[in-house]
Every structure is written in structure tokens, then in C-alpha cells.
Amino acid sequence: MPQSRRRFLKTAAVAVAGATLFDVRELLAAGPYTRLDVGPLTASSPTLVSYGNAITAMKALPSTNPLSWAYQAAIHGTTLPGSYPAWNTCQHGTPYFWAWHRMYLYWFERIIRKMSGDASFALPYWNYESTSERFLPAPFRVSGSPLYTPNRGPGWNAGTSSLSASAVATSGFMPLLPYFNAQGNCESTPHATVHVSIGGWMGSVPTAAQDPIFYLHHANIDRWWNLWLQQGGGRSNPLSDAAWKTTKFLFFDENGAQKYMTGCDVLRCAQQLNYTYENEGAQVNQYCLKPLPWWVFDREYLIDWPPIKLPPGPDPGPVEIRPRELRSRLLTAAKDEKTEVALEIDGVVIDKQPNVYWEVYLGLPKGTAPSPESAHYIGNIALFGHGVRGEHQHGGFRPAQFSFRVDRAMENALQRDESGSLALTFVARGAEVKGQRVSAARNEANLTIGKTRLALRRLKRT
Ligand code: C2O
């Protein structure tokens, strides 16, 4: 039967050609998945096409379906009435910030894979630390695209607004050794600063996850968790913290089935979750059964500032204190490698989600323009979710806290000024417009700070 044999060969040849040509993404589908830097991607890159297709398909489902766009966003936070399993469960200002958002992205990504029909899909990350990626990625700015939303702050969709350098700085958390300190500072900057800078839906917890860029922002925050750990030096996940290891969070898989996860399930992205980030180093493999030594701070509080209020309107003047007889002690501590001088800010409460974040300066000389490149700059106060009173919140209201290393800034201030004045200056910042810092970023909320203290800290391993 020469006829049918020929037909068989022809069909087989087509199948093989198909497998080698356009099924390459199918062959990769078993993972490991690589999460790509969105910078070089265009609107026609398969990753973004699939992401857009999935969003369109998910938006067609009713909000009661766990695979719908509305339901997935509501797991993070929502203003929709009603209460469905896992809604409003995002973790902010808690020990679970990094872990919860890693779990959330993991299940979300699996759902995108299914809803796009692209079995090799992996979420891209927004690498805004790169100076070439400070604007919203272009494919997200195309009106009519599923990646677009009009609900963003001024200039973002026009491509005129961009993130300022202080909003994307990683220097506030990368050097820290204790997990919860590093996680907390990362949650503030770059996490909260990027939310607040973009504004619109991204600026507020109950709406943020409706913007498709949210998940790329969080992929980047998730990547920094790995990069922080990869620095070594005794950095570790909180393997000695029983609550962190056993607290369960609920999600949905791509079939709409409920899935629970704990911190122990998300320690090793490559091994447990089957993904890595483009350009990241070797994974650090940690195991819940092998707890590592733990870091704690020995603290000594030396100086309190008077209560600080930042009302709506222009930036208030500096809040000054004079350390007087403590001056030489502070200078010695600043020089001592083993002692950190830290500014610890507790009980930070704001009446509504702010439209700005604040750069904080210590010892800024009068008449000097504040610059985050200067030695006076110590970090940011950025609020997203926790600390915000008006925000629709689950798990109760919690004031926020911040802690900055100030050795260099303090030494600089005390050496310059013989009278030993330590002035704290808060400068409200938003997005940059046309590449320029906008001096007119005006605060519209009421911020109060309960306690501001200078502490000497020594790290101890337990
Ligand atoms: Cu749960 Cu960036 O937010």
C-alpha cells in the first residue's frame, strides 16, 4: 500500500518539524521556568502576548471564579463587597511579606499559564534598578492593550513620569543581616516607594493587584529576596521562627482547587517552585529541618526626638536635637565596625494612603538642597497598607516602623557642627516628571510619628 505509507511518512515529517520549530516553548513547558527582565521585551514578545491573552480570558470570567482577574486581584485586596475564600489576605508589615507574595505570584503564574494556553509562560520582572527601566515598560502604556489601565498616576501612561533614584534604592535592605529587618526595609523601599510613585490603582492595597504591572513589580521584589540571600555572610530565611514556618496561606491552583502553603514551601524557588530569574546567581538551598543560627540585636537607646508631625502641605522645617554630652560617645560608635548607629522610627500612622513618600535626611546643613546622593540621606519613609488608617484592612490596623543605619550621616553631622546638632529633615517625593525631580510633590495626608530614637545596635548570633 504505497499510497498510505507515503501519507504516513508525510504526516510524521510534519509532526517532527512541528516539534522542533514552533513547539520549542511546549518542550520548555515542564520548566524550570525562567522569569525574564521585561526591559528588552516588546509588545510582540511571546511572554507579553501570552500575559495579555490570559488577562483578557480572565476578565471574561465572573468575579466569583477563582481564575478570574477580579478574584485573583481580590486575593491581594479588593473593594468588592462580599467575602470569598482567600480574599484580602495580602501580608504587609508582618513577618510574611516576602513569603506571602512569593506564594501569590507562584499560583498566579500557573493560572496565567493555563488561561493563556502558553504552557511555558513565566512572569517577567520589572528591573527598575537599571537606569534604563525607570519608566513604565512601553507595552503596558498602549491604550487598548490588556496590559494597559488608565488608573495610573499622572504621566505614567504618557511615558513622562519615571521612578526617582531614591524610590528604587536597594541599599537600605541589602546590607542587613537579620531576615525581618531586611524584609521590612525592602517592603518600604523599593516596594512601597514604587507603589506610591505610580499611584492610581497601584497606590493603594485594595486596588493595586488589578494593574497588570503589579505582578512584574512583585516578581522584582521576589528576585531581590534571592539576591539578598545570595550575599551570604550569615543571611538566612527565618528557619528558627516556628510561626513563620507553619502559618498557612490559602491560594487556588489553575484548576480552581484550594491550595495551602507555608514559608517552608517557598524557601528554594528553583527546587520547590520550578523557577529562576534571568541573570541571578546560584540558588541558596535552605531547609526547614536544618535551622541555622539566628541574628538578634542588642540595643541601647540613647536619644529621643520630640514627637514629629507631617501635616498636609509643604515640607515642615527640620526637627532638631542636640546630643550634647553624648556627642563623643556617638562619634566613637560611628567609627566602631561592630556597632551600628541606627535611627529607629516607631508608631508611624497616616490618616490615608499618601501620594508621596518621604526622603529622610540627618544633619542636612541649612540652605543645602536635599539630595539622595549626599551623605545626609539615610532612607525613606514609605507607606503602603500598614500604618495607613483609612485603608480597607484585614487583620487589624498596625502602625508602621522604620529603621535606618546612620553611622555615616551622623558622623558627618557631628564633625561639621561643633554644637553637635542633629537635625532630621523630611522631604516629600513622588515620581520624576520628564526626568526631573519635582520639588512640588506635596503631601496631602496627615502623618504622625510616635517615637524616633537613636540606638546603638550590636548584632548577636544565637
Ligand atoms: Cu501586597 Cu506590593 O503589595
Short mmCIF file of C-alpha atoms and ligand atoms in Angstrom, two decimals:
data_model
loop_
_atom_site.label_atom_id
_atom_site.label_comp_id
_atom_site.label_asym_id
_atom_site.label_seq_id
_atom_site.Cartn_x
_atom_site.Cartn_y
_atom_site.Cartn_z
CA MET A 1 0.00 0.00 0.00
CA PRO A 2 2.39 2.66 -1.23
CA GLN A 3 -0.23 5.41 -1.01
CA SER A 4 -0.96 5.24 2.65
CA ARG A 5 2.65 4.61 3.54
CA ARG A 6 3.60 7.80 1.75
CA ARG A 7 0.86 9.70 3.53
CA PHE A 8 2.06 8.32 6.85
CA LEU A 9 5.64 9.48 6.21
CA LYS A 10 4.41 12.91 5.24
CA THR A 11 2.35 13.27 8.39
CA ALA A 12 5.22 12.05 10.55
CA ALA A 13 7.57 14.56 8.93
CA VAL A 14 5.15 17.39 9.67
CA ALA A 15 4.81 16.31 13.26
CA VAL A 16 8.57 16.24 13.77
CA ALA A 17 9.06 19.60 12.06
CA GLY A 18 6.30 20.98 14.27
CA ALA A 19 8.01 19.73 17.39
CA THR A 20 11.36 21.25 16.51
CA LEU A 21 10.06 24.55 15.18
CA PHE A 22 7.14 26.05 16.97
CA ASP A 23 6.77 23.67 19.85
CA VAL A 24 10.02 24.72 21.45
CA ARG A 25 8.01 26.62 24.07
CA GLU A 26 5.99 23.44 24.66
CA LEU A 27 9.16 21.45 25.19
CA LEU A 28 10.26 24.02 27.77
CA ALA A 29 6.91 23.80 29.44
CA ALA A 30 7.96 21.36 32.10
CA GLY A 31 10.30 24.00 33.46
CA PRO A 32 12.43 25.14 35.04
CA TYR A 33 10.80 28.42 34.09
CA THR A 34 12.94 31.50 33.68
CA ARG A 35 11.44 34.80 34.75
CA LEU A 36 12.80 37.38 32.30
CA ASP A 37 13.77 41.01 32.68
CA VAL A 38 10.89 42.89 30.99
CA GLY A 39 13.28 45.62 29.76
CA PRO A 40 14.20 44.07 26.40
CA LEU A 41 10.68 42.66 25.78
CA THR A 42 8.28 44.26 23.31
CA ALA A 43 4.51 44.07 22.89
CA SER A 44 5.01 41.16 20.47
CA SER A 45 7.32 39.13 22.71
CA PRO A 46 5.62 35.76 23.39
CA THR A 47 5.75 36.36 27.15
CA LEU A 48 3.78 39.60 26.98
CA VAL A 49 1.42 38.34 24.28
CA SER A 50 0.54 35.35 26.49
CA TYR A 51 0.18 37.53 29.56
CA GLY A 52 -2.23 39.80 27.66
CA ASN A 53 -4.22 36.86 26.32
CA ALA A 54 -4.59 35.42 29.80
CA ILE A 55 -5.76 38.75 31.22
CA THR A 56 -8.41 39.03 28.52
CA ALA A 57 -9.62 35.48 29.22
CA MET A 58 -9.62 36.03 32.98
CA LYS A 59 -11.58 39.28 32.69
CA ALA A 60 -14.30 37.34 30.84
CA LEU A 61 -14.90 35.16 33.90
CA PRO A 62 -17.22 36.21 36.74
CA SER A 63 -15.54 37.61 39.86
CA THR A 64 -16.74 34.58 41.85
CA ASN A 65 -14.50 32.29 39.77
CA PRO A 66 -11.06 31.90 41.41
CA LEU A 67 -9.42 32.01 37.97
CA SER A 68 -10.94 35.40 37.11
CA TRP A 69 -8.87 38.59 37.06
CA ALA A 70 -11.10 40.15 39.71
CA TYR A 71 -10.82 37.17 42.07
CA GLN A 72 -7.05 36.92 41.71
CA ALA A 73 -6.69 40.64 42.44
CA ALA A 74 -9.11 40.29 45.36
CA ILE A 75 -6.88 37.67 46.97
CA HIS A 76 -4.44 40.53 47.41
CA GLY A 77 -7.07 43.13 48.25
CA THR A 78 -10.38 44.40 46.95
CA THR A 79 -13.13 46.92 47.47
CA LEU A 80 -15.71 44.46 46.09
CA PRO A 81 -18.49 43.56 48.51
CA GLY A 82 -18.79 40.02 49.75
CA SER A 83 -16.22 37.69 51.08
CA TYR A 84 -14.84 34.67 49.31
CA PRO A 85 -12.08 32.26 50.32
CA ALA A 86 -8.64 33.94 50.45
CA TRP A 87 -9.89 37.46 49.62
CA ASN A 88 -7.98 40.34 51.22
CA THR A 89 -5.20 38.17 52.60
CA CYS A 90 -2.06 40.03 51.44
CA GLN A 91 0.60 40.42 54.10
CA HIS A 92 2.01 43.87 54.81
CA GLY A 93 4.00 44.91 57.82
CA THR A 94 4.00 41.28 59.01
CA PRO A 95 6.71 38.57 59.06
CA TYR A 96 5.15 37.12 55.88
CA PHE A 97 5.60 39.95 53.38
CA TRP A 98 8.23 38.26 51.20
CA ALA A 99 6.83 34.73 51.62
CA TRP A 100 3.16 35.53 51.03
CA HIS A 101 3.83 37.50 47.86
CA ARG A 102 6.07 34.68 46.56
CA MET A 103 3.23 32.18 47.06
CA TYR A 104 0.73 34.55 45.48
CA LEU A 105 2.86 35.01 42.34
CA TYR A 106 3.55 31.29 42.07
CA TRP A 107 -0.13 30.34 41.84
CA PHE A 108 -0.99 33.40 39.75
CA GLU A 109 1.70 32.43 37.23
CA ARG A 110 0.31 28.91 36.95
CA ILE A 111 -3.12 30.37 36.27
CA ILE A 112 -1.69 32.66 33.57
CA ARG A 113 -0.06 29.59 32.00
CA LYS A 114 -3.39 27.84 31.82
CA MET A 115 -5.52 30.82 30.80
CA SER A 116 -3.10 31.86 28.04
CA GLY A 117 -2.66 28.32 26.75
CA ASP A 118 1.08 29.01 26.86
CA ALA A 119 2.50 26.21 28.97
CA SER A 120 5.95 27.79 29.00
CA PHE A 121 4.85 31.18 30.33
CA ALA A 122 6.89 32.71 33.15
CA LEU A 123 6.20 36.10 34.71
CA PRO A 124 8.68 38.79 33.68
CA TYR A 125 10.14 41.14 36.29
CA TRP A 126 10.41 44.92 36.20
CA ASN A 127 14.08 45.64 36.70
CA TYR A 128 13.73 49.31 37.65
CA GLU A 129 17.07 49.39 39.42
CA SER A 130 18.51 49.60 35.92
CA THR A 131 18.55 53.28 34.88
CA SER A 132 17.12 52.25 31.50
CA GLU A 133 13.94 50.85 33.11
CA ARG A 134 12.66 53.71 35.26
CA PHE A 135 9.66 54.38 33.03
CA LEU A 136 6.65 52.08 32.88
CA PRO A 137 7.54 49.36 30.33
CA ALA A 138 6.22 50.56 26.95
CA PRO A 139 3.88 47.58 26.22
CA PHE A 140 1.92 48.48 29.39
CA ARG A 141 1.26 52.00 28.12
CA VAL A 142 -0.59 51.10 24.91
CA SER A 143 -4.22 52.10 25.29
CA GLY A 144 -6.46 49.17 24.33
CA SER A 145 -3.87 46.56 25.29
CA PRO A 146 -4.89 44.15 28.07
CA LEU A 147 -1.67 45.28 29.82
CA TYR A 148 -2.97 48.85 29.98
CA THR A 149 -5.12 50.59 32.56
CA PRO A 150 -5.99 54.29 32.73
CA ASN A 151 -5.88 54.02 36.54
CA ARG A 152 -2.30 55.19 37.00
CA GLY A 153 -0.88 58.45 38.31
CA PRO A 154 -0.25 61.42 36.02
CA GLY A 155 2.33 60.92 33.28
CA TRP A 156 2.83 57.18 33.66
CA ASN A 157 0.89 56.17 30.57
CA ALA A 158 2.18 59.16 28.63
CA GLY A 159 5.72 57.99 29.32
CA THR A 160 6.72 61.25 31.03
CA SER A 161 6.75 60.04 34.65
CA SER A 162 9.52 57.84 35.98
CA LEU A 163 10.82 56.43 39.22
CA SER A 164 13.38 58.52 41.07
CA ALA A 165 16.66 57.02 42.22
CA SER A 166 15.68 57.12 45.90
CA ALA A 167 12.49 55.16 45.13
CA VAL A 168 14.38 52.18 43.71
CA ALA A 169 17.37 52.09 46.04
CA THR A 170 18.22 48.65 47.43
CA SER A 171 20.97 49.95 49.70
CA GLY A 172 18.55 50.20 52.63
CA PHE A 173 17.99 46.45 52.91
CA MET A 174 20.72 44.58 51.04
CA PRO A 175 23.46 45.09 53.69
CA LEU A 176 21.22 43.96 56.57
CA LEU A 177 21.78 40.52 58.08
CA PRO A 178 18.63 39.77 60.13
CA TYR A 179 15.86 38.47 57.87
CA PHE A 180 13.00 40.51 59.28
CA ASN A 181 14.98 43.76 59.16
CA ALA A 182 15.98 43.18 55.54
CA GLN A 183 12.46 42.13 54.58
CA GLY A 184 10.92 45.14 56.37
CA ASN A 185 13.22 47.65 54.73
CA CYS A 186 12.67 46.08 51.30
CA GLU A 187 8.94 46.30 51.86
CA SER A 188 9.40 50.02 52.33
CA THR A 189 12.00 50.74 49.62
CA PRO A 190 11.77 49.84 46.76
CA HIS A 191 8.41 48.10 47.34
CA ALA A 192 6.18 50.82 48.82
CA THR A 193 8.03 53.69 47.13
CA VAL A 194 7.30 52.18 43.69
CA HIS A 195 3.61 51.67 44.58
CA VAL A 196 3.24 55.23 45.83
CA SER A 197 5.18 56.73 42.91
CA ILE A 198 2.95 55.08 40.31
CA GLY A 199 -0.23 55.91 42.19
CA GLY A 200 -3.70 55.21 40.81
CA TRP A 201 -4.62 51.60 41.43
CA MET A 202 -1.02 50.75 42.31
CA GLY A 203 -1.04 53.36 45.07
CA SER A 204 -3.46 51.54 47.34
CA VAL A 205 -3.66 47.97 48.68
CA PRO A 206 -7.33 47.22 47.81
CA THR A 207 -6.82 48.15 44.13
CA ALA A 208 -3.13 47.50 43.37
CA ALA A 209 -3.33 43.96 42.02
CA GLN A 210 -5.79 44.96 39.30
CA ASP A 211 -2.96 46.68 37.43
CA PRO A 212 -1.06 44.13 35.29
CA ILE A 213 2.25 45.83 36.19
CA PHE A 214 1.69 44.84 39.85
CA TYR A 215 2.88 41.28 39.22
CA LEU A 216 6.06 42.42 37.44
CA HIS A 217 6.82 44.77 40.32
CA HIS A 218 6.39 41.90 42.75
CA ALA A 219 8.46 39.50 40.65
CA ASN A 220 11.27 42.01 41.07
CA ILE A 221 10.74 42.25 44.84
CA ASP A 222 10.76 38.44 44.94
CA ARG A 223 14.00 38.36 42.95
CA TRP A 224 15.62 40.68 45.49
CA TRP A 225 14.80 38.21 48.26
CA ASN A 226 17.01 35.70 46.41
CA LEU A 227 19.71 38.29 45.73
CA TRP A 228 19.74 39.32 49.39
CA LEU A 229 20.18 35.69 50.46
CA GLN A 230 22.88 35.05 47.86
CA GLN A 231 25.13 37.60 49.51
CA GLY A 232 25.79 35.06 52.28
CA GLY A 233 27.54 36.42 55.35
CA GLY A 234 25.11 34.56 57.62
CA ARG A 235 21.94 35.76 55.91
CA SER A 236 19.19 33.20 56.26
CA ASN A 237 15.47 32.70 55.93
CA PRO A 238 13.76 32.69 59.35
CA LEU A 239 14.24 28.96 59.89
CA SER A 240 14.14 29.34 63.66
CA ASP A 241 10.78 31.06 63.66
CA ALA A 242 8.07 28.46 64.24
CA ALA A 243 5.19 30.75 63.29
CA TRP A 244 6.87 31.77 60.05
CA LYS A 245 7.44 28.14 59.15
CA THR A 246 3.95 26.85 59.90
CA THR A 247 1.47 29.64 59.20
CA LYS A 248 -0.69 28.54 56.26
CA PHE A 249 -1.99 30.73 53.48
CA LEU A 250 -4.70 29.83 51.01
CA PHE A 251 -4.48 30.11 47.22
CA PHE A 252 -6.02 28.47 44.14
CA ASP A 253 -4.32 26.38 41.51
CA GLU A 254 -5.04 26.58 37.77
CA ASN A 255 -7.95 24.18 38.16
CA GLY A 256 -9.60 26.31 40.81
CA ALA A 257 -8.68 23.87 43.61
CA GLN A 258 -7.70 25.29 47.01
CA LYS A 259 -4.02 25.03 47.93
CA TYR A 260 -2.32 25.90 51.20
CA MET A 261 1.29 26.95 51.56
CA THR A 262 3.71 27.79 54.35
CA GLY A 263 7.08 29.52 54.48
CA CYS A 264 8.77 26.13 54.32
CA ASP A 265 7.25 25.58 50.86
CA VAL A 266 8.86 28.67 49.37
CA LEU A 267 12.47 28.57 50.53
CA ARG A 268 14.05 27.37 47.28
CA CYS A 269 12.50 28.77 44.10
CA ALA A 270 14.37 26.51 41.70
CA GLN A 271 13.79 23.27 43.62
CA GLN A 272 10.38 23.76 45.14
CA LEU A 273 8.68 26.14 42.74
CA ASN A 274 10.47 25.35 39.49
CA TYR A 275 11.58 28.86 38.51
CA THR A 276 14.67 31.03 38.47
CA TYR A 277 15.31 34.62 37.49
CA GLU A 278 17.28 35.61 34.44
CA ASN A 279 20.77 36.72 35.46
CA GLU A 280 20.53 35.66 39.10
CA GLY A 281 23.31 33.75 40.82
CA ALA A 282 23.23 30.24 42.21
CA GLN A 283 20.24 29.47 44.43
CA VAL A 284 20.88 29.23 48.13
CA ASN A 285 19.35 25.98 49.28
CA GLN A 286 17.83 26.22 52.73
CA TYR A 287 15.77 23.60 54.52
CA CYS A 288 13.27 23.92 57.34
CA LEU A 289 14.66 20.86 59.05
CA LYS A 290 18.10 22.43 59.37
CA PRO A 291 17.68 25.66 61.32
CA LEU A 292 20.66 27.98 61.15
CA PRO A 293 21.94 30.33 63.84
CA TRP A 294 19.79 33.39 64.23
CA TRP A 295 20.61 37.08 64.45
CA VAL A 296 19.34 39.38 67.15
CA PHE A 297 20.24 42.95 68.03
CA ASP A 298 21.47 44.09 71.40
CA ARG A 299 20.12 47.60 71.57
CA GLU A 300 20.85 50.61 73.63
CA TYR A 301 18.64 53.64 73.09
CA LEU A 302 20.46 56.91 73.54
CA ILE A 303 18.38 59.81 72.31
CA ASP A 304 14.71 60.57 71.64
CA TRP A 305 13.44 63.19 69.26
CA PRO A 306 10.33 65.14 70.20
CA PRO A 307 7.11 63.83 68.50
CA ILE A 308 7.06 64.54 64.78
CA LYS A 309 4.07 65.51 62.67
CA LEU A 310 4.00 65.94 58.92
CA PRO A 311 0.68 67.64 58.11
CA PRO A 312 -0.67 68.19 54.57
CA GLY A 313 1.11 70.93 52.68
CA PRO A 314 4.73 71.92 52.10
CA ASP A 315 7.55 70.12 53.92
CA PRO A 316 7.93 71.35 57.50
CA GLY A 317 11.33 72.51 58.73
CA PRO A 318 13.91 70.22 60.33
CA VAL A 319 13.33 68.63 63.74
CA GLU A 320 16.45 69.31 65.74
CA ILE A 321 18.07 67.77 68.76
CA ARG A 322 21.45 68.27 70.34
CA PRO A 323 23.21 65.20 71.67
CA ARG A 324 25.42 67.37 73.97
CA GLU A 325 27.44 65.13 76.27
CA LEU A 326 26.65 62.08 74.09
CA ARG A 327 28.49 63.57 71.15
CA SER A 328 31.84 61.88 71.66
CA ARG A 329 30.18 58.59 72.50
CA LEU A 330 28.23 58.71 69.25
CA LEU A 331 31.33 59.56 67.26
CA THR A 332 33.16 56.58 68.74
CA ALA A 333 30.23 54.29 67.95
CA ALA A 334 30.06 55.56 64.37
CA LYS A 335 33.69 54.57 63.88
CA ASP A 336 33.36 51.19 65.58
CA GLU A 337 32.83 48.46 62.95
CA LYS A 338 30.90 46.23 65.31
CA THR A 339 28.42 48.85 66.47
CA GLU A 340 25.70 50.20 64.23
CA VAL A 341 24.17 53.55 64.89
CA ALA A 342 20.54 53.30 63.87
CA LEU A 343 17.63 55.66 63.69
CA GLU A 344 14.56 53.69 64.75
CA ILE A 345 11.21 55.19 63.92
CA ASP A 346 8.17 53.55 65.52
CA GLY A 347 4.44 54.15 65.66
CA VAL A 348 4.13 55.69 62.22
CA VAL A 349 0.49 56.36 61.41
CA ILE A 350 -1.09 58.16 58.48
CA ASP A 351 -4.77 59.01 58.03
CA LYS A 352 -4.99 57.90 54.38
CA GLN A 353 -2.82 56.34 51.68
CA PRO A 354 -0.28 59.07 50.88
CA ASN A 355 0.52 60.22 47.36
CA VAL A 356 4.18 60.71 48.27
CA TYR A 357 6.98 59.08 50.19
CA TRP A 358 9.49 60.93 52.32
CA GLU A 359 13.23 61.02 51.95
CA VAL A 360 14.82 61.33 55.36
CA TYR A 361 17.97 63.37 55.96
CA LEU A 362 20.08 63.55 59.09
CA GLY A 363 22.17 66.65 59.69
CA LEU A 364 21.33 68.37 56.42
CA PRO A 365 23.06 71.78 56.66
CA LYS A 366 20.70 74.78 56.49
CA GLY A 367 20.24 76.03 52.97
CA THR A 368 21.56 72.83 51.36
CA ALA A 369 19.35 71.22 48.73
CA PRO A 370 18.44 67.68 49.81
CA SER A 371 19.99 65.08 47.53
CA PRO A 372 19.78 61.30 47.96
CA GLU A 373 23.34 61.12 46.62
CA SER A 374 24.63 63.07 49.63
CA ALA A 375 25.97 61.71 52.91
CA HIS A 376 23.00 63.27 54.75
CA TYR A 377 20.42 60.99 53.13
CA ILE A 378 19.54 57.98 55.30
CA GLY A 379 16.46 56.36 53.70
CA ASN A 380 12.76 56.70 53.00
CA ILE A 381 9.51 56.59 54.90
CA ALA A 382 7.10 54.90 52.51
CA LEU A 383 3.69 53.61 53.46
CA PHE A 384 1.62 51.09 51.57
CA GLY A 385 -1.05 49.31 53.56
CA HIS A 386 0.33 49.08 57.06
CA GLY A 387 0.36 52.29 59.02
CA VAL A 388 -2.47 53.66 56.87
CA ARG A 389 -5.68 54.19 58.85
CA GLY A 390 -8.20 54.81 56.09
CA GLU A 391 -7.20 51.70 54.16
CA HIS A 392 -9.60 48.81 53.91
CA GLN A 393 -7.61 46.40 56.06
CA HIS A 394 -7.66 42.85 57.15
CA GLY A 395 -6.04 41.56 60.31
CA GLY A 396 -6.47 44.90 62.07
CA PHE A 397 -4.62 48.18 61.97
CA ARG A 398 -0.89 48.24 62.68
CA PRO A 399 1.37 51.29 62.87
CA ALA A 400 4.48 51.06 60.70
CA GLN A 401 8.10 51.17 61.78
CA PHE A 402 11.32 52.01 60.01
CA SER A 403 14.96 51.65 60.84
CA PHE A 404 17.95 53.19 59.10
CA ARG A 405 21.69 52.88 59.53
CA VAL A 406 23.01 56.37 60.16
CA ASP A 407 26.69 55.92 61.08
CA ARG A 408 27.98 57.91 58.13
CA ALA A 409 25.38 60.68 58.16
CA MET A 410 25.68 61.17 61.92
CA GLU A 411 29.45 61.24 61.94
CA ASN A 412 29.34 63.76 59.13
CA ALA A 413 26.88 65.99 61.01
CA LEU A 414 28.64 65.84 64.36
CA GLN A 415 32.04 66.58 62.88
CA ARG A 416 30.81 69.53 60.90
CA ASP A 417 28.83 71.17 63.63
CA GLU A 418 30.73 71.75 66.88
CA SER A 419 27.49 72.41 68.72
CA GLY A 420 26.51 68.88 67.73
CA SER A 421 23.11 69.48 66.21
CA LEU A 422 21.36 66.50 64.69
CA ALA A 423 18.53 67.76 62.52
CA LEU A 424 16.04 65.41 60.89
CA THR A 425 14.55 66.65 57.63
CA PHE A 426 11.68 65.03 55.75
CA VAL A 427 11.29 65.72 52.05
CA ALA A 428 8.13 64.59 50.25
CA ARG A 429 8.80 62.91 46.90
CA GLY A 430 6.76 61.47 44.08
CA ALA A 431 7.56 60.34 40.56
CA GLU A 432 10.02 62.27 38.44
CA VAL A 433 8.49 64.16 35.54
CA LYS A 434 10.45 64.28 32.29
CA GLY A 435 13.50 63.03 34.14
CA GLN A 436 13.41 65.89 36.66
CA ARG A 437 12.90 65.70 40.38
CA VAL A 438 9.70 67.52 41.19
CA SER A 439 10.16 69.79 44.17
CA ALA A 440 6.44 70.35 44.33
CA ALA A 441 5.46 66.79 45.35
CA ARG A 442 3.01 67.89 48.01
CA ASN A 443 1.85 65.71 50.83
CA GLU A 444 -1.93 65.53 51.19
CA ALA A 445 -2.13 63.28 54.24
CA ASN A 446 -1.54 63.62 57.99
CA LEU A 447 1.49 61.65 59.14
CA THR A 448 2.41 61.27 62.80
CA ILE A 449 5.46 59.55 64.19
CA GLY A 450 5.20 58.14 67.67
CA LYS A 451 8.82 57.54 68.56
CA THR A 452 12.09 58.47 66.89
CA ARG A 453 15.17 57.19 68.63
CA LEU A 454 18.86 56.88 68.09
CA ALA A 455 20.04 53.40 69.04
CA LEU A 456 23.37 51.66 69.25
CA ARG A 457 22.99 48.12 67.97
CA ARG A 458 25.25 45.14 68.06
CA LEU A 459 24.42 42.01 66.15
CA LYS A 460 24.48 38.77 68.09
CA ARG A 461 24.14 35.23 66.79
CA THR A 462 22.05 32.91 68.88
CU1 C2O B 1 0.81 43.29 48.79
CU2 C2O B 1 3.04 45.39 46.63
O1 C2O B 1 1.75 44.58 47.69
#
